[in-house]
XYZ file of C-alpha atoms in Angstrom:
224
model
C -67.853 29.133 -27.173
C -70.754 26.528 -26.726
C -71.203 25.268 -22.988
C -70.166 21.578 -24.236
C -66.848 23.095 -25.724
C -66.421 24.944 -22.574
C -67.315 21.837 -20.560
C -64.895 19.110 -23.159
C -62.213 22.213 -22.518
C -62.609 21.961 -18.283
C -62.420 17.832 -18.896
C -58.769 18.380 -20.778
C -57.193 20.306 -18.358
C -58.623 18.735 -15.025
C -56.876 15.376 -17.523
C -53.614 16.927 -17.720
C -52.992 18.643 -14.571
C -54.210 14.710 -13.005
C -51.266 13.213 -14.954
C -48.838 15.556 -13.816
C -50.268 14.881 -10.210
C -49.531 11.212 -11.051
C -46.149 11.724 -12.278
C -45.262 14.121 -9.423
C -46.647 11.162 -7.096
C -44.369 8.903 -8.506
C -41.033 10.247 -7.087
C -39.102 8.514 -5.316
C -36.603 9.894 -2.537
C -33.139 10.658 -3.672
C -30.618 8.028 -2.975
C -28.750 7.748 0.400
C -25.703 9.287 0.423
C -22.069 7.158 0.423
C -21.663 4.776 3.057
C -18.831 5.442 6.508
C -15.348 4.983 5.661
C -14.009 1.895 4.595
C -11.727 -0.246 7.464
C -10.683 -3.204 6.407
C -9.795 -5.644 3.289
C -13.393 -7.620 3.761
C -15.451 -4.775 4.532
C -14.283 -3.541 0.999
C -15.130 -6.963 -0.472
C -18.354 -6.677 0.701
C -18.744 -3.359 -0.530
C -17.992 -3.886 -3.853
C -19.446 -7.042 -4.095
C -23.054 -5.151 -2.888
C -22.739 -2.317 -5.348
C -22.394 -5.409 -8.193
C -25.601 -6.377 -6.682
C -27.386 -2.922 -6.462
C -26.045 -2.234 -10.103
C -28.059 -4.890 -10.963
C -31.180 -3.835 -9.216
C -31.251 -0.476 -10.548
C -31.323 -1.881 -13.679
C -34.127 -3.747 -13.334
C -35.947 -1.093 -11.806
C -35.356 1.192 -14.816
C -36.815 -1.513 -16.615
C -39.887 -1.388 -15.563
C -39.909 2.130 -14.837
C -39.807 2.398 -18.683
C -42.612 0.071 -19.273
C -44.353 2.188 -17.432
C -43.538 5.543 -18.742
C -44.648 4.767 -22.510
C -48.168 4.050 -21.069
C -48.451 7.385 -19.639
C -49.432 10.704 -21.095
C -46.153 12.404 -20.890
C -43.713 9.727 -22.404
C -40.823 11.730 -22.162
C -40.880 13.497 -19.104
C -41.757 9.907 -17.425
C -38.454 9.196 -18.856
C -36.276 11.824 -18.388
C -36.856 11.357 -14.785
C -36.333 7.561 -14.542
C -33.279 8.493 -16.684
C -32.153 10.763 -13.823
C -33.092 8.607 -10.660
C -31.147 5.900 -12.614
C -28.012 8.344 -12.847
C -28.336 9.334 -9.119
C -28.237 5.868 -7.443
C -25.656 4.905 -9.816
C -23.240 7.350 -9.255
C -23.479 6.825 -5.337
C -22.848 3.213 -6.104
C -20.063 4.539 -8.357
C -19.078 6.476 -5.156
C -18.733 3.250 -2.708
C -17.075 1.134 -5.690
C -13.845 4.524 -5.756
C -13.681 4.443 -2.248
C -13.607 0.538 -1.126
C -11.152 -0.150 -4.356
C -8.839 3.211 -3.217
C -8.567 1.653 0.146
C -7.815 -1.806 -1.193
C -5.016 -0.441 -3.401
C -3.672 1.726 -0.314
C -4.043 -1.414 2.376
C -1.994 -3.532 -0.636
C 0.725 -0.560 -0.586
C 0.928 0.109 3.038
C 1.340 -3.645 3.508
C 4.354 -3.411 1.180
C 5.875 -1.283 2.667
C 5.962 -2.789 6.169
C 7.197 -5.991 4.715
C 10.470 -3.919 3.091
C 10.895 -1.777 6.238
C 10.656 -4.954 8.375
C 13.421 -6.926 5.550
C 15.471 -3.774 5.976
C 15.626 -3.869 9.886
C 16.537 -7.303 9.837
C 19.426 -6.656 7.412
C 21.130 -3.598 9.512
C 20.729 -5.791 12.908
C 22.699 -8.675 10.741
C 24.977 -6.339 9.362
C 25.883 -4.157 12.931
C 26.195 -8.001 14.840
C 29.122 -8.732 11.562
C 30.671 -5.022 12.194
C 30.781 -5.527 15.794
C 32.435 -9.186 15.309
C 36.153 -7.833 14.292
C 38.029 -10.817 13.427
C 40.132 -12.061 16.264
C 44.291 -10.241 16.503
C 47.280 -12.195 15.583
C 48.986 -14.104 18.628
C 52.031 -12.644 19.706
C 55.426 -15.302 20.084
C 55.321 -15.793 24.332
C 58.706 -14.907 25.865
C 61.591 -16.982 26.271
C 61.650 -18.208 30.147
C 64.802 -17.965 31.820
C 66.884 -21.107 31.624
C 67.134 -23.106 34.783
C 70.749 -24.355 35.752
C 70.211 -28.372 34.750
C 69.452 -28.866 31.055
C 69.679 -25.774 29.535
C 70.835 -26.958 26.435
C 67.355 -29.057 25.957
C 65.396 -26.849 27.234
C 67.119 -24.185 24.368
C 66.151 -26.543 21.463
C 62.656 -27.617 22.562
C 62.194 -23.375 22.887
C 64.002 -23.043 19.353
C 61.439 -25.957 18.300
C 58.941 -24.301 19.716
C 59.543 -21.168 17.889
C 60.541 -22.185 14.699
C 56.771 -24.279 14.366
C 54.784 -20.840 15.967
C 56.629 -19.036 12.914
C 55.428 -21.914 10.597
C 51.953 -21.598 11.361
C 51.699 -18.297 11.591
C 52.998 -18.040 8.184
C 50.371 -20.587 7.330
C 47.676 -18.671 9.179
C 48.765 -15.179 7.663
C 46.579 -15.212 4.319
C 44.192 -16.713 6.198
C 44.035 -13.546 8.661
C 44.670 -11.114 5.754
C 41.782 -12.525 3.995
C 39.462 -12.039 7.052
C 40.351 -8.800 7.807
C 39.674 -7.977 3.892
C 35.914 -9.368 4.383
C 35.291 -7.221 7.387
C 36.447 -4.666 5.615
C 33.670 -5.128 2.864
C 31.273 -6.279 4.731
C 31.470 -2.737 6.382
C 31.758 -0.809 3.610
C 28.745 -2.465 2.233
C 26.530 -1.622 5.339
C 27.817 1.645 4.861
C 26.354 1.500 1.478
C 23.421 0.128 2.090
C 22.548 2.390 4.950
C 23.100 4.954 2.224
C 20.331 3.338 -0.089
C 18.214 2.588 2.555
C 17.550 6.336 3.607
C 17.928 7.341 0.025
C 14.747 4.790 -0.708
C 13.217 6.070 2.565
C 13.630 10.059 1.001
C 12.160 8.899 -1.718
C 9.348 6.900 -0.824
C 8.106 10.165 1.765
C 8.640 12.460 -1.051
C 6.177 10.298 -3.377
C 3.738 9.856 -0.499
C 3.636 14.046 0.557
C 3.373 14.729 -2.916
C -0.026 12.275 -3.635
C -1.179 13.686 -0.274
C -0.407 17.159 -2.007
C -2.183 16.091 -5.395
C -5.039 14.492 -3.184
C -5.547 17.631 -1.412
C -5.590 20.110 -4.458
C -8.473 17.605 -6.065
C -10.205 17.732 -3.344
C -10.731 21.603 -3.108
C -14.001 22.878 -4.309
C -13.512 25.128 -7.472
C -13.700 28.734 -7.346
């Protein structure tokens, strides 16, 4: 080997191993990792609404990043690792965007919930105030007072008056009363019932909760 081969071979490599030097140069950090908790409705607004915004600048930056690569020596490793800085800050954005929209849909069924359970209160304290209203007892006929010595004989027929228009209108009043006490009468029966459906609902709604907590947990566990 000639001393100018040797020298056009030293040129070559001290080229090469300067363009990996260049490439290695041009790395970046990773991305931060996903943001605190989520606490409220506009805090997730705000979170989804920035991860729009940082979709949009990664895009951009990948962009240019591949402008850039194709004037480089190494095309495709210049590539493959915009490719891959692109896939890291988009899958902590992807991150943020699960958990602001997981506590939106849980805030939105929580909320629901309180509404129904509130509703539900209301409706036992109406229906326990119409169980503990009986309707009121029949009057009873007053006793006959004891005739005094002077007019007995008027006094008799204004009694037997008396008596005879008490019967009257207690016949008249009598499906009237029946009818009441037939109301209360459902009316309790359906609190009963719906006191039944209430903690039937209730049952149900726990079971559905422990079990997504369950399902939650189990995809949350590292694999062996």
């Amino acid at each position: 080997m000639t001393k100018a081969q040797s020298l056009l071979r030293s040129s070559a490599c001290t080229l090469v191993l300067g363009l990996l030097a260049a490439c290695a140069s041009e790395r970046q950090a990773p991305p931060p990792a996903p943001s605190s908790p989520t606490t409220s409705v506009a805090q997730a607004d705000e979170r989804l609404a920035a991860v729009a915004a940082e979709r949009a600048a990664i895009a951009a930056n990948f962009a240019a990043r591949e402008a850039v690569c194709y004037e480089k020596f190494f095309v495709n490793n210049c590539l493959d690792e915009a490719k891959e800085r692109r896939r890291s800050a988009e899958a902590v954005q992807r991150a943020i965007e699960i958990e602001a929209e997981h506590f939106k849909r849980k805030f939105k069924v929580e909320e629901r919930d309180r509404q129904m359970a509130e509703a539900e209160a209301r409706y036992r304290e109406e229906e326990a105030r119409a169980v503990a209203t009986p309707p009121a007892p029949p009057r009873t006929p007053t006793a006959v007072p004891p005739p005094r010595p002077a007019s007995v004989a008027k006094r008799v027929a204004r009694h037997n008056a008396r008596v005879q228009q008490d019967a009257a209108k207690e016949a008249a009043e009598a499906p009237q009363r029946a009818a009441n006490a037939a109301a209360y009468e459902e009316r309790r029966r359906k609190s009963e019932e719906k006191q039944k459906e209430v903690a039937r609902r209730t049952a149900e709604r726990e079971a559905k909760r422990a079990k997504a907590e369950q399902e939650k947990a189990a995809g949350q566990q590292p694999a062996q």
